[in-house]
PDB file of C-alpha atoms in Angstrom:
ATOM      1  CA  UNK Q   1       3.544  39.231 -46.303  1.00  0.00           C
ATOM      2  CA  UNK Q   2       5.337  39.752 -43.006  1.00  0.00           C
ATOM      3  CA  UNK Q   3       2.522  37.456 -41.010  1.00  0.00           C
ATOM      4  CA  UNK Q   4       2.821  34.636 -43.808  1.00  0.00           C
ATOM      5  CA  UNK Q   5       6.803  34.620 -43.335  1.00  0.00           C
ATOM      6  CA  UNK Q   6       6.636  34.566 -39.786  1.00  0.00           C
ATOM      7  CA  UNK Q   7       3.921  31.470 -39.871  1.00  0.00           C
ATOM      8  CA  UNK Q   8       5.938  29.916 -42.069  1.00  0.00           C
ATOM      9  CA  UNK Q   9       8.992  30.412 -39.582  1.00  0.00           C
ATOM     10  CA  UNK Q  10       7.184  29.396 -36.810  1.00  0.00           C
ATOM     11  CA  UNK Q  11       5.071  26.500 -37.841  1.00  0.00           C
ATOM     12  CA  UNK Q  12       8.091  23.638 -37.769  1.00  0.00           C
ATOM     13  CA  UNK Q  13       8.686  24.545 -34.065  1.00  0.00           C
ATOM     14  CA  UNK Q  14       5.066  24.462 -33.214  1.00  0.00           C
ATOM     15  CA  UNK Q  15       4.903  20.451 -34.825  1.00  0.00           C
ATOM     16  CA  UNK Q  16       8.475  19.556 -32.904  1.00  0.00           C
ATOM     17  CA  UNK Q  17       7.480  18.088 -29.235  1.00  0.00           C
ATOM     18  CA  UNK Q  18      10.859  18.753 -28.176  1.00  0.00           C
ATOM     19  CA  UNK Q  19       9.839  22.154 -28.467  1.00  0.00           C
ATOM     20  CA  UNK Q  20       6.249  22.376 -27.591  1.00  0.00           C
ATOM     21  CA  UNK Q  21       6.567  20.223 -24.398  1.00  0.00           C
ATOM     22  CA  UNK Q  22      10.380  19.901 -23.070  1.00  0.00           C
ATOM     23  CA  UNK Q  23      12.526  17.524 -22.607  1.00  0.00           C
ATOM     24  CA  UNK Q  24      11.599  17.223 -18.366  1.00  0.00           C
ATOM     25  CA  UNK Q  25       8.336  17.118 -16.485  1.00  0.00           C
ATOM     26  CA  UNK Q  26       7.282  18.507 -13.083  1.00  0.00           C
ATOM     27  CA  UNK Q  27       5.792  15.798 -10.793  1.00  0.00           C
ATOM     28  CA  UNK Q  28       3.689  16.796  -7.826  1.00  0.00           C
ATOM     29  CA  UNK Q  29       4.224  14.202  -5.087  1.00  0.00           C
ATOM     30  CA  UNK Q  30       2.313  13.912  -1.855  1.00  0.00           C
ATOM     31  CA  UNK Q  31       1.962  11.829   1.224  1.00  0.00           C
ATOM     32  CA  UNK Q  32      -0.627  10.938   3.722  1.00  0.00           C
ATOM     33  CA  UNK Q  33       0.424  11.882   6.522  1.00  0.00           C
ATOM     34  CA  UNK Q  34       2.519  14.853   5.110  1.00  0.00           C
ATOM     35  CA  UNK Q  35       5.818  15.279   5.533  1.00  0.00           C
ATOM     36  CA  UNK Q  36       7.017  11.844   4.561  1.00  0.00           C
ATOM     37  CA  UNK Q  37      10.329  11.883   2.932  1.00  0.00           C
ATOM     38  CA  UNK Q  38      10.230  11.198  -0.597  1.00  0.00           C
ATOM     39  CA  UNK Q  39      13.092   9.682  -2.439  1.00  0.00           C
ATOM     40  CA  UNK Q  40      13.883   8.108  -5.809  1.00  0.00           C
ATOM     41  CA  UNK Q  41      15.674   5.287  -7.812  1.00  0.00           C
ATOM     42  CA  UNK Q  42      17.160   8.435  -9.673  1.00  0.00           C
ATOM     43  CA  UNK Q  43      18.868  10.193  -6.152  1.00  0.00           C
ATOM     44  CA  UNK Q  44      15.975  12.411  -6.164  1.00  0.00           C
ATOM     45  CA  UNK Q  45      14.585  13.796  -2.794  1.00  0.00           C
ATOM     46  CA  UNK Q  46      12.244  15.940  -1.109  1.00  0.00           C
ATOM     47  CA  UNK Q  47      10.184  16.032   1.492  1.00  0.00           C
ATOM     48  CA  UNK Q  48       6.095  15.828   0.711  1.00  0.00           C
ATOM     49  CA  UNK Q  49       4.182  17.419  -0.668  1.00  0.00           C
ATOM     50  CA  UNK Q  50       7.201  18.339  -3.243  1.00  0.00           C
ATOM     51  CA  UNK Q  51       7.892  18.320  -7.139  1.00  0.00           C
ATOM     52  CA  UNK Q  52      10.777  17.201  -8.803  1.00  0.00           C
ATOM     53  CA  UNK Q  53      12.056  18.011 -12.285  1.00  0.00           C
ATOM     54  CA  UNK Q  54      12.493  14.866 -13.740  1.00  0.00           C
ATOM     55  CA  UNK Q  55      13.575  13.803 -17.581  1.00  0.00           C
ATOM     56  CA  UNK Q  56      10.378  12.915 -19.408  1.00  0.00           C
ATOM     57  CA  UNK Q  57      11.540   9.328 -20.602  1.00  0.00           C
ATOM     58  CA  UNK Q  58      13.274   8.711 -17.293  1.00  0.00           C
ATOM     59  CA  UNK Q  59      11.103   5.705 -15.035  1.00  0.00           C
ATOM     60  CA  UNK Q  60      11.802   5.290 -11.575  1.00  0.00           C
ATOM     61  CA  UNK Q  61      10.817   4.261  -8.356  1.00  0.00           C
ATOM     62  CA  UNK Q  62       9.428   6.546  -5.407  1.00  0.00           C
ATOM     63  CA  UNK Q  63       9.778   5.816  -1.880  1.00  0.00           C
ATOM     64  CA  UNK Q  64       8.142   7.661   1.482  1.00  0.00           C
ATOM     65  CA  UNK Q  65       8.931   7.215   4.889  1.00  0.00           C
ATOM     66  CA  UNK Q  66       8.317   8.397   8.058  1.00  0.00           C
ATOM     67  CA  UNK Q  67       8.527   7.504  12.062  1.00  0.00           C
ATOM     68  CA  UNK Q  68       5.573   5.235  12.639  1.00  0.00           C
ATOM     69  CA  UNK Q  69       4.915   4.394   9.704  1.00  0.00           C
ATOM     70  CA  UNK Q  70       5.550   1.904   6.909  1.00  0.00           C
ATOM     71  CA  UNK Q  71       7.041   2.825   3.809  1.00  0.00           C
ATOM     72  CA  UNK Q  72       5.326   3.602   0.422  1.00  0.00           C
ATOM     73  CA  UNK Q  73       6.613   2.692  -2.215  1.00  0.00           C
ATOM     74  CA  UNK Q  74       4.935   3.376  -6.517  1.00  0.00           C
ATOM     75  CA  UNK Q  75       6.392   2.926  -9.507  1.00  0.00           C
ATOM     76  CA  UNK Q  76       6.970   5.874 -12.147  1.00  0.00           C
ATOM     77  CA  UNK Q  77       6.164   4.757 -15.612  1.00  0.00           C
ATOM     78  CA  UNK Q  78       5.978   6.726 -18.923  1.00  0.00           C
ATOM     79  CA  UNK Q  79       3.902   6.635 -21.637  1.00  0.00           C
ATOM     80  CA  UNK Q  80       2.543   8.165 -24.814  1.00  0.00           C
ATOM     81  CA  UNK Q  81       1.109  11.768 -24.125  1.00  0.00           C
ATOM     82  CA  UNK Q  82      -1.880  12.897 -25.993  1.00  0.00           C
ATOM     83  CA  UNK Q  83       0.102  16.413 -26.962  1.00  0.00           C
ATOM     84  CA  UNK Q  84       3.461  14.474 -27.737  1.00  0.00           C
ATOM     85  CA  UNK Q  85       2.189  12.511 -30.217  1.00  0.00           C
ATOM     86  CA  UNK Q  86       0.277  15.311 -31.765  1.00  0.00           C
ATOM     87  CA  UNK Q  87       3.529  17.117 -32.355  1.00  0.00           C
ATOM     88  CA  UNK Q  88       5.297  14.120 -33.153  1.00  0.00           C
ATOM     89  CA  UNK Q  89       2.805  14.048 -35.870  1.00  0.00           C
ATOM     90  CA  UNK Q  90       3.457  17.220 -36.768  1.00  0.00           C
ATOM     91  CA  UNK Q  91       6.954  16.071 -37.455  1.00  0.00           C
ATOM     92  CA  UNK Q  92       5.777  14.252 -40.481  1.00  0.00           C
ATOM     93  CA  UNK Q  93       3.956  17.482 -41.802  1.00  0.00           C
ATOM     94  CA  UNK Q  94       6.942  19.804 -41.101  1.00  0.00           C
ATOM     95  CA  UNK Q  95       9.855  18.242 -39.007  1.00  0.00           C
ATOM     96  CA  UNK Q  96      10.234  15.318 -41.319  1.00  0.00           C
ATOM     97  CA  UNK Q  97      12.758  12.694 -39.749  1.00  0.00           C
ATOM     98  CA  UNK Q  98      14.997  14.837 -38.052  1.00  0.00           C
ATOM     99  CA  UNK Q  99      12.021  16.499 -35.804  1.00  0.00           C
ATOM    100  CA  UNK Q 100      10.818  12.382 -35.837  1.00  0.00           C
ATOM    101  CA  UNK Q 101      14.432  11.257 -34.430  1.00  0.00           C
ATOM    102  CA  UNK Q 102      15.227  14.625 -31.972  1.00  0.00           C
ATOM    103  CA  UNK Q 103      11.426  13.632 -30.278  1.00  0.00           C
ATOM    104  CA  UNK Q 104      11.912   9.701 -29.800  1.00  0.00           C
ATOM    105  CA  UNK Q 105      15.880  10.660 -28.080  1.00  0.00           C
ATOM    106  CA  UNK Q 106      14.354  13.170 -25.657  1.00  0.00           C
ATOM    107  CA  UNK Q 107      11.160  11.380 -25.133  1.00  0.00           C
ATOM    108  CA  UNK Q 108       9.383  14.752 -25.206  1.00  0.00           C
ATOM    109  CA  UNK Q 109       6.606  12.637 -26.496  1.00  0.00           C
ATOM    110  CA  UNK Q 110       5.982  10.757 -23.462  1.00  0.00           C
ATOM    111  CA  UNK Q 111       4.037  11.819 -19.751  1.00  0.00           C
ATOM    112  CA  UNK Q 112       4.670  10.540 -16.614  1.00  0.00           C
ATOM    113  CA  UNK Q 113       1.963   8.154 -15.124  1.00  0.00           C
ATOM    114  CA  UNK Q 114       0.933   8.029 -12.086  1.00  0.00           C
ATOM    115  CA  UNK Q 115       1.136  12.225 -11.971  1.00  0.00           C
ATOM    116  CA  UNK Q 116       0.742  13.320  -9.486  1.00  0.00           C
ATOM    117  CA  UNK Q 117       1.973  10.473  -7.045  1.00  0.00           C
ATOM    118  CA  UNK Q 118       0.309  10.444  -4.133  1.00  0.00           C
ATOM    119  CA  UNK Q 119       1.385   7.837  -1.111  1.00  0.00           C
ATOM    120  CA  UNK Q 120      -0.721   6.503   1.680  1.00  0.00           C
ATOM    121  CA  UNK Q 121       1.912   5.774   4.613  1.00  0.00           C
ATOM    122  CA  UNK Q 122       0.039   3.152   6.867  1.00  0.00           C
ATOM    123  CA  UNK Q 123       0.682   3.333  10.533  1.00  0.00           C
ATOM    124  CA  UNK Q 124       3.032   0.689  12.259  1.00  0.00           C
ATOM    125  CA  UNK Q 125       0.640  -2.037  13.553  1.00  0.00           C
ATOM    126  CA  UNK Q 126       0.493  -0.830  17.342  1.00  0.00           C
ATOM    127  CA  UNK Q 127       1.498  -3.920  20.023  1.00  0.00           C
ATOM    128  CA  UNK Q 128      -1.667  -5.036  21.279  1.00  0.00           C
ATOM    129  CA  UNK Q 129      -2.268  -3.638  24.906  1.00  0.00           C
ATOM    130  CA  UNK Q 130      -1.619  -5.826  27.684  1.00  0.00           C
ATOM    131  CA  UNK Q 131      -4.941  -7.410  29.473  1.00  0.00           C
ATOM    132  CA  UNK Q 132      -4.685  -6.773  32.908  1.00  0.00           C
ATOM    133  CA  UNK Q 133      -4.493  -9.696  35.198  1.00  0.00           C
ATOM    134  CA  UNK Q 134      -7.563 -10.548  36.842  1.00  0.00           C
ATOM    135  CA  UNK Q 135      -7.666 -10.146  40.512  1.00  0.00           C
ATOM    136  CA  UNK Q 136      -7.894 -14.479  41.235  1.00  0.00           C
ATOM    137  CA  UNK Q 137     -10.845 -15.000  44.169  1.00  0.00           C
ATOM    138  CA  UNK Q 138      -9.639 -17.509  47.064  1.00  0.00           C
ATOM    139  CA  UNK Q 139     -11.929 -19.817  46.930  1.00  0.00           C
ATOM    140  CA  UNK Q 140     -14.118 -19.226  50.164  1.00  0.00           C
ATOM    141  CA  UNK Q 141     -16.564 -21.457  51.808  1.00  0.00           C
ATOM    142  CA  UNK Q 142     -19.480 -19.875  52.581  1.00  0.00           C
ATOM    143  CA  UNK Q 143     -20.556 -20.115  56.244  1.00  0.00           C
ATOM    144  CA  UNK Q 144     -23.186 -22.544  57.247  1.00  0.00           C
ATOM    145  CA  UNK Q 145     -26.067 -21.762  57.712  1.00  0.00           C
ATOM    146  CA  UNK Q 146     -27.224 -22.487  61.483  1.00  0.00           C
ATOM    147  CA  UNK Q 147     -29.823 -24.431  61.634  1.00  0.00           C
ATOM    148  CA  UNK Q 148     -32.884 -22.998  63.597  1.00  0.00           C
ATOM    149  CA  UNK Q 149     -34.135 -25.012  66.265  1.00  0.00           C
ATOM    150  CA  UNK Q 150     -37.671 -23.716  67.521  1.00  0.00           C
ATOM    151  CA  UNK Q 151     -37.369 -23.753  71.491  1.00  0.00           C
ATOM    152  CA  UNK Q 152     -39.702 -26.508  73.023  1.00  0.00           C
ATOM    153  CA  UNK Q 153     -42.623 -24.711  74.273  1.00  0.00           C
ATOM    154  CA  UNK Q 154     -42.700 -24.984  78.456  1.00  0.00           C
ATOM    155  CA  UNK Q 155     -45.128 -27.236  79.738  1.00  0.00           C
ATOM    156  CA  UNK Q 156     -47.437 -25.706  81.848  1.00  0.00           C
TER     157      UNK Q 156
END
């Protein structure tokens, strides 16, 4: 009797995705190179690899930079998670609207996409090394040749 009461207890928080899954995400993000510092739209900052505790219906933009290097910069969107809609399913089972409503204002349905975010910093494009100057020949004139004059044989 005592298992069925506690299932019975324990079943609307298992269908709630406010619950089950939160109401914030961790999100891994790393750089090539690594150490790039990471910011976001949101005033979030780290330096990579990091991860940030962010609100799961919260989009933003990240940005890496570093000496040398241009910055990175990807999008954070959200979408429907596979698990969050289960238990926003669950909702209709057990939760009914009020599970429904408390899910859709956290957004404890949704996942972060790209997860993790991981930058590519490309290298500043180095100044092309000076040519060196070629050494300019003076124009010489050969020598002329001499020409040979065979010695006239003595008479005799």
């Amino acid at each position: 009797m005592r298992l069925l009461f506690a299932a019975a207890l324990t079943l609307p928080l298992a269908a709630c995705a406010s619950i089950t899954r939160g109401t914030t995400d961790q999100l891994t993000i790393t750089t090539t190179p690594p150490g790039a510092a990471v910011k976001t739209s949101m005033n979030h900052s780290c330096q990579s690899p990091c991860t940030l505790t962010v609100g799961r219906k919260d989009e933003f933009v990240v940005t890496a930079s570093m000496p040398g290097y241009r910055d990175a910069t990807t999008p954070v969107k959200t979408r429907l998670a596979g698990s969050g809609a289960a238990g926003f399913a669950g909702n209709v089972l057990v939760g009914g609207v009020i599970g429904m409503g408390v899910d859709a204002a956290t957004g404890a349905t949704l996942e972060h996409y790209p997860s993790p975010v991981a930058l590519v910093l490309e290298p500043h494009a180095a100044a092309p090394a000076p040519t060196p100057a070629r050494p300019t020949r003076k124009k010489t004139t050969a020598p002329k040749p001499l020409a040979f004059k065979p010695e006239a044989a003595p008479e005799g």
